[in-house]
Each structure stands twice: as structure tokens, then as C-alpha cells.
XYZ file of C-alpha atoms in Angstrom:
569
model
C 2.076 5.084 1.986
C 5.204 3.724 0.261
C 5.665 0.465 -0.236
C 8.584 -1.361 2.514
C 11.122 -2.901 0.328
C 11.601 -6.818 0.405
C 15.313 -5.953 2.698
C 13.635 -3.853 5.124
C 10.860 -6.773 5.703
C 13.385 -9.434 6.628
C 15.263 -7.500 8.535
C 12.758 -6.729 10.717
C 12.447 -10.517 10.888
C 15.596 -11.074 11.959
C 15.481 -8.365 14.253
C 12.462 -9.932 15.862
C 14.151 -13.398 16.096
C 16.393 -11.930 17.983
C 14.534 -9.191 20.307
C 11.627 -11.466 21.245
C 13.341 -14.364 23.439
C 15.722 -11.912 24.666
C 13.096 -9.459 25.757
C 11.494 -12.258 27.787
C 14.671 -13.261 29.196
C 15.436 -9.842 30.584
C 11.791 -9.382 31.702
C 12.099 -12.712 33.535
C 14.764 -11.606 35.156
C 13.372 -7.878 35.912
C 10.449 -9.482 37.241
C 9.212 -12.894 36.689
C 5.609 -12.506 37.685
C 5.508 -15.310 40.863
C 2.187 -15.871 42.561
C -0.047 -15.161 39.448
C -3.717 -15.874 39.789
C -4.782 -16.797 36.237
C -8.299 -16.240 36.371
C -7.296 -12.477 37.521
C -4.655 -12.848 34.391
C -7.259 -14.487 32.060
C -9.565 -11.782 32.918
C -7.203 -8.993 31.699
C -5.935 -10.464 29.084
C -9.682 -11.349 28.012
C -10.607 -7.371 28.474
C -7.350 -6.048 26.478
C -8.444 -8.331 23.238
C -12.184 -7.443 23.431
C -11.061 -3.186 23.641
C -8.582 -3.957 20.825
C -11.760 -5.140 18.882
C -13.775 -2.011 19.904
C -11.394 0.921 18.965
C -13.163 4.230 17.809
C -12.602 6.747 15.126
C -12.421 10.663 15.358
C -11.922 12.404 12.481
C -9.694 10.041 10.078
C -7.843 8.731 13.684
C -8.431 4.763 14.891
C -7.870 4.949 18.896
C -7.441 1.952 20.462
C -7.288 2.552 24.437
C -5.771 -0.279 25.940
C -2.710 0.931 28.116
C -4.986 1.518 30.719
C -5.130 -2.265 31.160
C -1.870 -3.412 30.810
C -0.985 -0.743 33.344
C -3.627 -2.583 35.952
C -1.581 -5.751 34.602
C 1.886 -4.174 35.542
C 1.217 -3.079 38.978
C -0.321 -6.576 39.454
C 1.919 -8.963 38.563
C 5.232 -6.956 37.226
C 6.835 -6.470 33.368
C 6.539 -9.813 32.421
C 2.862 -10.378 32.271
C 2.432 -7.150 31.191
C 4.962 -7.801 28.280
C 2.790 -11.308 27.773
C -0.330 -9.164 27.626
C 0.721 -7.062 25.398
C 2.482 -9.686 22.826
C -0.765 -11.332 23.384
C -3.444 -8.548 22.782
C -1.103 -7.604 19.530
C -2.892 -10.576 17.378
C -6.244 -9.327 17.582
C -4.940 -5.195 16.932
C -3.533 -6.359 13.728
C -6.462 -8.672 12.487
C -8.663 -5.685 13.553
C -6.394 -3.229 11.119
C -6.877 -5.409 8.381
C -3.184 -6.918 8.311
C -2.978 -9.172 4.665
C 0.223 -11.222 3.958
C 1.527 -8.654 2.281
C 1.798 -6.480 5.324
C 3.022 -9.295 7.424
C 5.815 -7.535 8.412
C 3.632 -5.283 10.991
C 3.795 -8.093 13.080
C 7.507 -7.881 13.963
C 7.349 -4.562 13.591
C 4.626 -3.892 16.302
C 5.968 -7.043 18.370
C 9.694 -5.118 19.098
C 8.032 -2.502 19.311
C 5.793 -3.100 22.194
C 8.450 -5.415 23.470
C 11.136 -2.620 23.759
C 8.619 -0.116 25.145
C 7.610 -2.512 28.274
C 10.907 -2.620 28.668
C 11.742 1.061 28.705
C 8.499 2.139 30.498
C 8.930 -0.718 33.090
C 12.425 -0.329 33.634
C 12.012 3.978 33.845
C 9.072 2.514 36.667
C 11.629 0.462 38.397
C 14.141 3.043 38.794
C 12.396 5.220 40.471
C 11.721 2.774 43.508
C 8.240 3.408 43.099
C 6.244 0.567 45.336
C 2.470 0.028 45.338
C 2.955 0.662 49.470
C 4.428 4.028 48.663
C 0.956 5.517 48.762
C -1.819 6.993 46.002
C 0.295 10.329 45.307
C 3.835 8.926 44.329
C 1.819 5.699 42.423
C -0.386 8.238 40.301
C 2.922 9.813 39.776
C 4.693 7.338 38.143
C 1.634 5.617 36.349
C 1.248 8.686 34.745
C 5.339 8.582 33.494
C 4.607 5.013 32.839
C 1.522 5.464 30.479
C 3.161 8.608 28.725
C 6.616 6.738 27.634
C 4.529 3.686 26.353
C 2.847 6.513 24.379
C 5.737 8.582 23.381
C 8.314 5.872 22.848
C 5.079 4.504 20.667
C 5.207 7.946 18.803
C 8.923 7.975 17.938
C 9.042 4.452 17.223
C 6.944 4.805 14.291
C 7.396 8.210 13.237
C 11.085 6.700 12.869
C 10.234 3.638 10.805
C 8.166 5.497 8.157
C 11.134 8.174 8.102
C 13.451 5.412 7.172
C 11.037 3.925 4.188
C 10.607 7.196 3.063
C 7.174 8.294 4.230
C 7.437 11.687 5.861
C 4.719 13.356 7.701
C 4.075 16.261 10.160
C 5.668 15.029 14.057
C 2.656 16.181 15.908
C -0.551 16.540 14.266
C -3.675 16.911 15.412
C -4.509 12.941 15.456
C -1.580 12.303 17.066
C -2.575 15.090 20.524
C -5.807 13.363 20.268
C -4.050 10.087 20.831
C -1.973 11.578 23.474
C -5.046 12.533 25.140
C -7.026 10.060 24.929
C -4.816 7.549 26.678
C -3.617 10.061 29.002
C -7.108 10.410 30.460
C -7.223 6.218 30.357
C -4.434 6.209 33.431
C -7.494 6.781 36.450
C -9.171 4.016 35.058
C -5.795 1.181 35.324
C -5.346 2.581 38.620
C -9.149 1.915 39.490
C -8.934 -1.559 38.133
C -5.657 -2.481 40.125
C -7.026 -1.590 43.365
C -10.354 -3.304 42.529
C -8.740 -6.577 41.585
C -7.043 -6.724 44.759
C -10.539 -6.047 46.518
C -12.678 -8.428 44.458
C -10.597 -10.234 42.408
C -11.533 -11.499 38.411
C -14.747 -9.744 38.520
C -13.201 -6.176 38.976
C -12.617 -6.656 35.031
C -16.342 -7.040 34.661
C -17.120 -4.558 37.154
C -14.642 -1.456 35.543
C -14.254 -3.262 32.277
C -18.098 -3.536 31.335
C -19.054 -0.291 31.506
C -16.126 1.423 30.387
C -16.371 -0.894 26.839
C -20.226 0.378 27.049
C -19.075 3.926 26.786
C -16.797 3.068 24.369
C -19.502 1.608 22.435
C -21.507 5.020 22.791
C -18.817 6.996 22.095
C -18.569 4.656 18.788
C -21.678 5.364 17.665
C -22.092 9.259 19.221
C -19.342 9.988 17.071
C -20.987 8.265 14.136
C -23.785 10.208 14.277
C -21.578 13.200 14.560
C -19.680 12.306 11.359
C -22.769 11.810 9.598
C -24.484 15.122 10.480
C -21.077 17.063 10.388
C -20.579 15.683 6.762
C -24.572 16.743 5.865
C -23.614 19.996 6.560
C -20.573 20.075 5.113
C -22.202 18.503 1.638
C -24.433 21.427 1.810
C -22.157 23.917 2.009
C -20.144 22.715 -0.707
C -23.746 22.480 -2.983
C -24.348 25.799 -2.156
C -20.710 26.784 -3.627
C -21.129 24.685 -6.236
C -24.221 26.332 -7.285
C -22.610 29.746 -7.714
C -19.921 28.503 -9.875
C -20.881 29.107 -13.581
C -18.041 27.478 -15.261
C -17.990 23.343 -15.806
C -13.963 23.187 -15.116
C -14.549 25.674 -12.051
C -17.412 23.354 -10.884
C -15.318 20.467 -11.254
C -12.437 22.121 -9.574
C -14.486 23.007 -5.998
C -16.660 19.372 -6.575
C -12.907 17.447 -6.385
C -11.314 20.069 -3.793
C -13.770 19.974 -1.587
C -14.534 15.977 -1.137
C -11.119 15.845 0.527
C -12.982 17.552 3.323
C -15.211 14.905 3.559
C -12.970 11.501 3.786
C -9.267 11.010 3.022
C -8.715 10.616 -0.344
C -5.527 10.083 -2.904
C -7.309 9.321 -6.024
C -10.574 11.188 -7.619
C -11.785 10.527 -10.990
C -14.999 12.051 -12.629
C -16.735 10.730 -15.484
C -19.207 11.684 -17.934
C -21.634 9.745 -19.429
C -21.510 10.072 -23.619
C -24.368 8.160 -24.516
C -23.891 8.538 -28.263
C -20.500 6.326 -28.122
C -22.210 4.457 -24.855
C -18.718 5.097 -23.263
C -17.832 6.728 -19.374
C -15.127 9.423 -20.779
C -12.997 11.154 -18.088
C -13.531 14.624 -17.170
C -11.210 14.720 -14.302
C -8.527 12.806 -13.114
C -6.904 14.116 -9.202
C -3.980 11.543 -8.394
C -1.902 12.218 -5.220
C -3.249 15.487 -4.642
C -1.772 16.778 -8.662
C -4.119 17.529 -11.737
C -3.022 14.681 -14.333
C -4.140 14.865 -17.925
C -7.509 13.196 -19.225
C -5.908 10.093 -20.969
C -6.981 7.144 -19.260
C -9.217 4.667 -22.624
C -13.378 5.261 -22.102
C -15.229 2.797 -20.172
C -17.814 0.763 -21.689
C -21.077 0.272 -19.855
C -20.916 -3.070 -17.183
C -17.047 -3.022 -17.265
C -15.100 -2.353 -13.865
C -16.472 -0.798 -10.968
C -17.244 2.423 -12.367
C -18.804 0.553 -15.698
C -21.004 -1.389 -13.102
C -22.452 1.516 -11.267
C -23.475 3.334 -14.761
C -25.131 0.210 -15.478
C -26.976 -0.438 -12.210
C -27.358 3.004 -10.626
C -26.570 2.272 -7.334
C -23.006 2.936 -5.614
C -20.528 0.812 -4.835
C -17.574 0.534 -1.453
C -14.562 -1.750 -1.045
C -12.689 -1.587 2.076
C -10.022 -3.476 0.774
C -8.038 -4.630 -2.444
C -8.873 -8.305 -1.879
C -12.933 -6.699 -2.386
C -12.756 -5.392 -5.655
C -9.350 -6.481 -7.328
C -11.452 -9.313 -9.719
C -14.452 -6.150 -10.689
C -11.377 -4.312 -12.205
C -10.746 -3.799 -15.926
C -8.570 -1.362 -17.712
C -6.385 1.048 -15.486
C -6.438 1.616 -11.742
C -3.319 2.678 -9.504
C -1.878 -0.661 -7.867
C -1.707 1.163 -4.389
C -5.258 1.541 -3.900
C -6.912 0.023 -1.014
C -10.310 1.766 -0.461
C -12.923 2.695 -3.007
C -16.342 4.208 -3.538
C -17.856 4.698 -6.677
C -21.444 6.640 -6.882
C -23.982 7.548 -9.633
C -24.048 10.796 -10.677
C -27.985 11.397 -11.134
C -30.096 14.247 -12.449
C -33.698 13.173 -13.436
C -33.398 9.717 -11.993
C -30.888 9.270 -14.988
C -26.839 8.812 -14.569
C -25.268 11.544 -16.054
C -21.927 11.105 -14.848
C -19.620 8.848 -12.157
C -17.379 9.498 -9.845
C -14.855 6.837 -8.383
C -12.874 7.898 -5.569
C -9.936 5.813 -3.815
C -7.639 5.415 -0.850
C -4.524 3.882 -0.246
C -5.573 2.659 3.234
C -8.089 0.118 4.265
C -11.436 0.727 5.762
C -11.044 4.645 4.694
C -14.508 5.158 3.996
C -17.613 4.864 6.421
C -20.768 3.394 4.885
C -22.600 6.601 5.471
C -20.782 8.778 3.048
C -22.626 6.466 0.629
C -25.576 8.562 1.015
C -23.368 12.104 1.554
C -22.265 11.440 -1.476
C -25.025 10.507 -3.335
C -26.954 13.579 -2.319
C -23.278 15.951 -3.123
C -23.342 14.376 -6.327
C -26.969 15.397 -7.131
C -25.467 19.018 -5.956
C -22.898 18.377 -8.936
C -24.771 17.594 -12.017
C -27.198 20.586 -11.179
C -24.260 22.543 -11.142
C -22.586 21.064 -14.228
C -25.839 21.411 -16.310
C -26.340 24.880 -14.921
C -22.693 26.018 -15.749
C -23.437 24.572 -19.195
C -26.546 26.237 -19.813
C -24.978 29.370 -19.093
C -22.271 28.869 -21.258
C -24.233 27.689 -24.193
C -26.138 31.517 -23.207
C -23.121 32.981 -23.271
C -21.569 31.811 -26.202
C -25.128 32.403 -28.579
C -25.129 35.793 -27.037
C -21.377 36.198 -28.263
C -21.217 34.627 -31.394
C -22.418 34.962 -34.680
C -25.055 31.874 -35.403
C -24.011 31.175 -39.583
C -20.399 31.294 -38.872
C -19.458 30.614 -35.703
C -16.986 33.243 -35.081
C -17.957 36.246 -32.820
C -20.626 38.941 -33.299
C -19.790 41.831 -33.476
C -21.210 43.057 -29.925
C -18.924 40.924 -28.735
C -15.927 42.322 -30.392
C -16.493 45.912 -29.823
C -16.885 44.749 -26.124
C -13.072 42.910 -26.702
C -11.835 45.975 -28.181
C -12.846 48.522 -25.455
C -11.322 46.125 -23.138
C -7.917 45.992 -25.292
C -7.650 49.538 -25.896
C -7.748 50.064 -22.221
C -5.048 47.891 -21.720
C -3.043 49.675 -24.621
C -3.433 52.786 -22.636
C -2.304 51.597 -19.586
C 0.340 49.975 -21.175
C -0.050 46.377 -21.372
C 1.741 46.553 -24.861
C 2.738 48.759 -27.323
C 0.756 48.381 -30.104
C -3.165 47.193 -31.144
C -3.584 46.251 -34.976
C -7.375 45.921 -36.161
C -7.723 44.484 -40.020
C -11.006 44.751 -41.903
C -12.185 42.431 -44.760
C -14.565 42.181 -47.286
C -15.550 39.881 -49.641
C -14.980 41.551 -53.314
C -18.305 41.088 -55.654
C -19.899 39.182 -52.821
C -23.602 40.621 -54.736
C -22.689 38.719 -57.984
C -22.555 34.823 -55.725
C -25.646 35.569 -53.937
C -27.134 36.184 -57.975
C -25.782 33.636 -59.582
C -25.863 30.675 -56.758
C -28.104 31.732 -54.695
C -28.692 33.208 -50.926
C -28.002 29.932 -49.388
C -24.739 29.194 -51.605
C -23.750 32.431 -50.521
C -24.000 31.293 -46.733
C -22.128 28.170 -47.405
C -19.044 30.517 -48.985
C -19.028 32.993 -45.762
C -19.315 29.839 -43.482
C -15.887 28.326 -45.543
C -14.762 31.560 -45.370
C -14.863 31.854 -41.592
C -12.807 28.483 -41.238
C -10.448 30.040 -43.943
C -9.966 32.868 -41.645
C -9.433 30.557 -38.115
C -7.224 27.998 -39.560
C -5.128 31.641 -41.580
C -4.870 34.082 -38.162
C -6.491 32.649 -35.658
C -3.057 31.834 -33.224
C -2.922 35.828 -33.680
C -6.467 37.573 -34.217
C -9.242 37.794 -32.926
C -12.305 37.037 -35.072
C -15.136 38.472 -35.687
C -18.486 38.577 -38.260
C -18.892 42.708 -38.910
C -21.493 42.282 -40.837
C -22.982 40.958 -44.056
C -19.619 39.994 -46.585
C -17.331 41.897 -44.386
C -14.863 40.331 -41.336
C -13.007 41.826 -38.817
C -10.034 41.141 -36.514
C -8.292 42.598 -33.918
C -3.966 41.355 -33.485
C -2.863 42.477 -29.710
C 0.737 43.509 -29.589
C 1.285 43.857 -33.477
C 2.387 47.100 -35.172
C 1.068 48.224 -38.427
C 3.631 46.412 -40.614
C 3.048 43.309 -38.610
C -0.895 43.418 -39.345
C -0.357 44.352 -43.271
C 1.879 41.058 -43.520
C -1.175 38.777 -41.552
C -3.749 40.742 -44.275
C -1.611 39.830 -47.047
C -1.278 36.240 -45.868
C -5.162 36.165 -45.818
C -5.343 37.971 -48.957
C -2.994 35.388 -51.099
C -4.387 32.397 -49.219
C -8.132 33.381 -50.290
C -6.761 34.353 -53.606
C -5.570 31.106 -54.463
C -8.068 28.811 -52.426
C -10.837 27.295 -54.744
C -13.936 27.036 -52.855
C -17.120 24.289 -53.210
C -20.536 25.678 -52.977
C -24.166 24.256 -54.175
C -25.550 25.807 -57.243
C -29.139 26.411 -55.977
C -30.326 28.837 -58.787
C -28.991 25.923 -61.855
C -31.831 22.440 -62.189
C -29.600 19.950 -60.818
C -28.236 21.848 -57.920
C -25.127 20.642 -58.428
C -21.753 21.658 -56.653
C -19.793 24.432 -58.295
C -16.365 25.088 -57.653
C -15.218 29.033 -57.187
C -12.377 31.461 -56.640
C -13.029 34.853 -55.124
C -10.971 37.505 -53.949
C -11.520 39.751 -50.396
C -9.987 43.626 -49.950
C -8.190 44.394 -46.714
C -7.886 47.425 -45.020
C -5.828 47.945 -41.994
C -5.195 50.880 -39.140
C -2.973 50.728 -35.792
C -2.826 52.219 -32.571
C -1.316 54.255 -31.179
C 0.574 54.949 -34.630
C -3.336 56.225 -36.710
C -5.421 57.243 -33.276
C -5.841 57.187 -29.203
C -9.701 56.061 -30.184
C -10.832 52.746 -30.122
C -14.180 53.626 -32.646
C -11.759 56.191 -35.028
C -9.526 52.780 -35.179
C -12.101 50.965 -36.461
C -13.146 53.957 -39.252
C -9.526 54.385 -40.045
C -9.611 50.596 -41.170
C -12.664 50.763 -42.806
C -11.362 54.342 -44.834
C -8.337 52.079 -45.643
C -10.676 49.247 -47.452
C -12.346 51.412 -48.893
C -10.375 54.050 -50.688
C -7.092 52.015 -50.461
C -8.119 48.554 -51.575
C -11.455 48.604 -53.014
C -10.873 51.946 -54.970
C -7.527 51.189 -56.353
C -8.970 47.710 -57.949
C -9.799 45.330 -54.791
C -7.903 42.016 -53.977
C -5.254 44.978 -51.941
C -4.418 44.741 -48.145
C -4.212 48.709 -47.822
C -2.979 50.716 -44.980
C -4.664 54.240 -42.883
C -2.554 56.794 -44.285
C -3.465 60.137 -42.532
């Protein structure tokens, strides 16, 4: 929600200053409530605060049904109790809503608001010349228009205001028919209680008003227990999802997707645990719904809330600013309310955190505590599968001395290329082969090892030369291969030359492990290129291959070596 400028707050001041005596004196006037009994009034006054104290939740909607009772208070004793009641039974709404000084401004809000609403609803009741003698039919009548303009002046009246700050949102949602209905169905009930209190007087409020706040309470805690098992099933779902997913961003992805299912959220963060540096490091960061970049400073062990729940294990909830604004250190959104912050476990062992925040107050029930305990445990499963597999995946892809791919892997890369060449994806495919020219004579005079240590510096030479435009692979032995999407011929001999001249004049440090001292021994070495194209030398991804090895060969190492040669049918 956007923050209400300091002009709009004083205004609404002013505008109450000005509403509330006058509202009074017109309701006065309207109808000044003669011949009230105040233990009847003290009785309804005393049920409207205790039902603004027990409202209920459904889904992420508060409902507070109380227009039931200041209907009863209307037909009673006319729109200036009611108005009283209503002005009265505001205090306790608020302080039940968590109002804080710097939402004082509610209070005028809500106060003109109710205020003009009596007066609307009342006055609509007046004009049509509706009396209590006029029989059941035309009273349910006009109770029922009376109830449904306190509700739908209610509705504009606010869907208004937060137009004018600037926070827009759907007219009719799903929480707001809920409302409708809800106090809709209350009507039977105000109508019950008026006729009672005429019967029996004060203790019609205990006799209607008891058992309807005991259902209330039920209903309370029925749909508690609904929550809790329709968010167990939902956290099982998503582990199940979770568990297919085989890539750690993908897991991530569904884990922070799918928790918005579960409570309302605005802010996610996920962090891993680096034990090494004994720092919480972000691995996701979800603010307002949008994917922001991972550059928020580690967290240390014990500091801020998410610091303190590494160090302890156990999860942590703040229903409000004024909770947790002293645990915080380092960064946090200054609109943030609500927050829970849980362990991520595997092994009895935090592997990870995740801190997740509202901007409202009270946005998070104690029981997703334990949803999200047991979702998390779904999580780092999932994360530690995902990187299992990809560990698999990349020591069955790549090549274990130098790093760069096998060549399974690239064969596999250049079936897939060659069918996109054919279908035509691009215009051209490029493959360059390279070998290492008297590679024998290092492995004799430095040894096997030393040997190694060259291909490995090699390899890097190779990334840091052509990897933006090649893909690299180990062939085998002394001899490299890569594969240039989109590049013609000519455009691959000029990336084989650059290799060639940058090996040429690179000096390269290797241990001597054939000499006593082992020392290091400084070398320069030369590699021969050959290189073939498609569609220009073949429509065959394994004859492109053996055109660039016929061009090393004959082309390069034939005619001298240290050559980038092209196939030349």
C-alpha cells in the first residue's frame, strides 16, 4: 500500500472537524433518539465492541459483522444512536486492525465515513416512509436497502480514497462478494434482535447476541483448521513439484511462485548458507512481485532476523514493524510490516533461510510456521537433488583434466546444430580442429604430468581466445575442437588464426618433473589448425568433422605446422 502523503492526512483532519459536529447536528435533527432506555443502549453498544473484537478471516479477508446491530439500534431508537454506536464501536475496530500513530489518519477517515453513510442509509430509510407498524414484509424490505447502502456506500468510499493516493485494485474481487455476503445474510439477525428487545428488553442482547458471537467463535476456529489443512495440502503439492524439478534456479523459481499461494506476500528472499565464509549469501531476491538482482551484502551468523534464525534454528514471526524494527541490521524495505523467517533444514542442519515479508500487519497466521517449516524441508531436498544431478550431468559432459567438454558431449551439440542448419536456423556452421604441434617431445622432456598442466593452460587459453563464439571441446589426447554457429568459412579461419598467433606468442609455466629440483620451466609451443564449413565443404555433420581434420592434417601439419588451413575439395 502506498504511503498517504502528509497533505492528504490533514485534510482529512480538517474534513473531520468539520463533518463530525455537523453530522450530529443533522442527525439530531433527523431524529434525536427521545425515550432511550440506556441499559437497552448500553447493551448494544456493549455487543457491537465485543463483535468488533471477534472478526474472522477467510482466505486473506478480515470480516467484521456488525451492521446487523446497529440496524437493531436504528429501528430502536432512530439515526442518532445508531450514528453514536457506530462512532463509538469505531475505537475498538481500529485498535483491533492494529492502527499505530502513523496511521492515525484512519480515524477520520473511517469516522466521516461511517458518519456520512448513517446519514445516507438513514435518510434513503426515511424517505421511503417506512414505519416499524408498516408490517414484517415492507420492514424486511427496507432493512435489507438499509444494510446494503451501509455496505456499498462502504465499498465506494474506500475504493475511492485508495484511487486518489494512488493504490489501484480490482472493484469487485472475490473478498469483497464475500463481504457483501456475509453482512447481507447478518440483516435476519438485527431484525430478530429489534423485535426481541422490545419483548424482553437488555437481555435480548444476551439472548441473540451470545450465541451468535459463539458461532462466530466456531466459525473462527473451523476456518482455522481449514486454513491449516488446506495449506498441508497445498505444501504437498508444491513438494511434489518441487521434487520433479532438476534445475536449482527452476527449483527456486516454483519454491518462491508458489508460497504466494500460501499467504500474501510482497517480499521473498532465499538464502544459502556458505559455511566456508560463515556468511547467509542471497540466492533469490522476489520484491513486489519482480525478480531483482542478487546484490544485497552477506549476512553474518546472529545478525538480523535472518542471521538469528541460522544461528538458533528455529523460525521467527512479527506481526508488526514495532516487533522486529530493533532485530534489524543491514537492508530491509521500509514498508514492511509482517515477517516470517524459517530454517531451511536437511539433516537436522540449516542449509539455507528464507525470510518472507508483508506490507500489512498481522499477514501471517502462526500455523504457517509449521507449513513452512515442513515446505522448506521439501526445498533443500529438492535443491540438493537438482544439484546432484547437475554435478552428474556436468561429469558426464565434460572432460575431467580440462574442464571443457568431452567429446560425447560435443558430437551430441553438433547433431543438434546441424539439424538446425538444415532447417534453417542460420546459414552457416564452422567447426575448427587443433592440435598441439610436437606435443610427444613435452611429455619426454617434462614429463606426463607437466604435459597435463600445459593442456589444462591450454584449455583456459582457448576459453578466455573463442569462447564468446565457440564451442569447446577436448577431442582427444593433444588435439581440441570447436564448433562457431552462424560463421562462414572465412569467419572461422580468422578465429583459428587468432588462436594460432595468441598460442604462438604466449609463454607458458609448467613443472619440470623429469629435471632433480623439479623446478618451473617456462615454454613456447605452437598448435596447427584445420578448419571446414557447412554447407560450403558438406550436408554431413561426421564428413564436417573429417574435412577439418584432412585440413590439419595435410594443410597445416604437412606444409610445416603452426598454419590455420582450410578443406579445399
Amino acid at each position: 500500500m502506498k504511503e498517504v502523503k502528509k497533505e492528504i492526512k490533514w485534510a482529512l483532519w480538517l474534513i473531520w472537524l468539520i463533518v463530525f459536529p455537523a453530522g450530529f447536528y443533522i442527525a439530531y435533527h433527523i431524529s434525536p433518539g427521545t425515550g432511550i432506555d440506556w441499559r437497552i443502549a448500553t447493551s448494544l453498544i456493549g455487543l457491537a465492541v465485543i463483535s468488533a473484537y471477534l472478526p474472522f478471516k477467510v482466505d486473506h479477508s478480515t470480516i467484521f459483522i456488525i451492521h446487523w446491530i446497529n440496524l437493531a439500534a436504528f429501528l430502536t431508537y432512530g439515526l442518532f444512536f445508531e450514528m453514536l454506536l457506530m462512532q463509538i464501536v469505531l475505537i475498538p475496530l481500529l485498535i483491533r486492525a492494529k492502527m499505530s500513530l502513523k496511521t492515525l489518519y484512519r480515524f477520520p477517515l473511517n469516522s466521516v465515513m461511517f458518519m456520512l453513510i448513517s446519514l445516507l442509509a438513514g435518510g434513503v430509510f426515511y424517505l421511503m416512509n417506512i414505519e416499524v407498524s408498516s408490517g414484517f414484509g415492507p420492514l424486511v424490505a427496507a432493512s435489507a436497502v438499509y444494510i446494503f447502502i451501509h455496505i456499498f456506500a462502504n465499498h465506494i468510499y474506500l475504493y475511492g480514497f485508495n484511487w486518489l493516493i494512488g493504490n489501484r485494485y480490482a472493484f469487485m474481487s472475490s473478498d469483497t462478494k464475500l463481504d457483501y455476503a456475509a453482512t447481507m445474510l447478518s440483516m435476519p439477525f438485527g431484525l430478530a434482535l429489534y423485535y426481541l428487545l422490545q419483548l424482553l428488553g437488555p437481555s435480548a442482547t444476551l439472548l441473540l447476541g451470545i450465541p451468535f458471537l459463539a458461532v462466530t467463535m466456531i466459525l473462527r476456529l473451523y476456518n482455522t483448521s481449514e486454513r491449516v489443512n488446506t495449506d498441508l495440502a497445498k505444501s504437498a503439492k508444491i513438494g511434489h513439484q518441487l521434487a520433479e524439478r532438476l534445475n536449482v534456479s527452476e527449483v527456486l523459481d516454483l519454491f518462491t511462485n508458489k508460497l504466494g499461494d500460501l499467504m500474501p506476500l510482497d517480499y521473498t528472499y532465499v538464502l544459502d548458507v556458505h559455511t566456508s565464509r560463515d556468511e547467509l549469501v542471497l540466492l533469490r531476491r522476489i520484491e513486489n512481485g519482480q525478480l531483482e538482482p542478487n546484490n544485497l551484502s552477506p549476512v553474518r551468523k546472529g545478525e538480523g532476523i535472518s542471521g538469528k534464525v541460522w544461528e538458533s534454528g528455529s523460525a521467527l514471526l512479527f506481526n508488526k514493524k514495532s516487533e522486529w524494527i530493533e532485530e534489524v541490521e543491514g537492508y530491509i524495505p521500509s514498508d514492511i510490516e509482517s515477517i516470517i523467517c524459517v530454517p531451511i533444514q536437511r539433516d537436522k542442519r540449516t542449509v539455507a533461510v528464507l525470510l518472507a515479508a508483508s506490507k500489512k500487519k498481522n499477514a501471517f497466521g502462526t500455523h504457517l510456521i509449521a507449513i513452512l517449516e515442513i515446505l522448506c524441508s521439501y526445498l533443500a531436498i529438492a535443491m540438493q537433488n537438482a544439484r546432484n544431478y547437475q554435478r552428474n550431468v556436468k561429469r558426464s559432459e565434460r572432460c575431467a583434466l580440462t574442464g571443457l567438454y568431452n567429446f560425447r558431449y560435443f558430437n551430441e551439440h553438433l547433431e543438434k546444430e546441424f539439424d538446425r542448419l538444415q532447417k534453417g536456423h542460420m546459414n552457416a556452421l564452422s567447426l575448427i580442429l587443433l592440435d598441439i604441434d610436437h606435443f610427444k617431445k613435452v611429455n619426454d622432456t617434462y614429463g606426463h604430468e607437466s604435459g597435463n598442466d600445459l593442456l589444462k593452460e591450454l584449455a583456459g587459453l582457448l576459453i578466455e581466445t573463442a569462447g564468446k563464439d565457440a564451442l569447446i571441446a577436448r577431442y582427444g589426447g593433444e588435439e581440441f575442437v570447436l564448433l562457431v554457429s552462424g560463421k562462414t568459412k572465412k569467419e572461422a579461419q580468422m578465429i583459428g588464426e587468432k588462436i594460432r598467433n595468441t598460442v604462438e606468442n604466449c609463454t607458458f609455466e609448467i613443472q619440470h618433473d623429469l629435471s632433480k629440483n623439479r623446478e618451473m620451466s617456462e615454454i613456447k609451443m605452437t598448435v596447427s589448425i584445420g578448419v571446414a564449413s557447412s554447407p560450403e565443404d558438406t550436408d554431413s555433420s561426421k564428413n564436417l568433422l573429417r574435412n577439418a581434420d584432412r585440413a590439419l592434417y595435410i594443410g597445416a601439419k604437412q606444409k610445416g605446422r603452426n598454419k590455420v588451413a582450410v578443406y579445399a575439395k
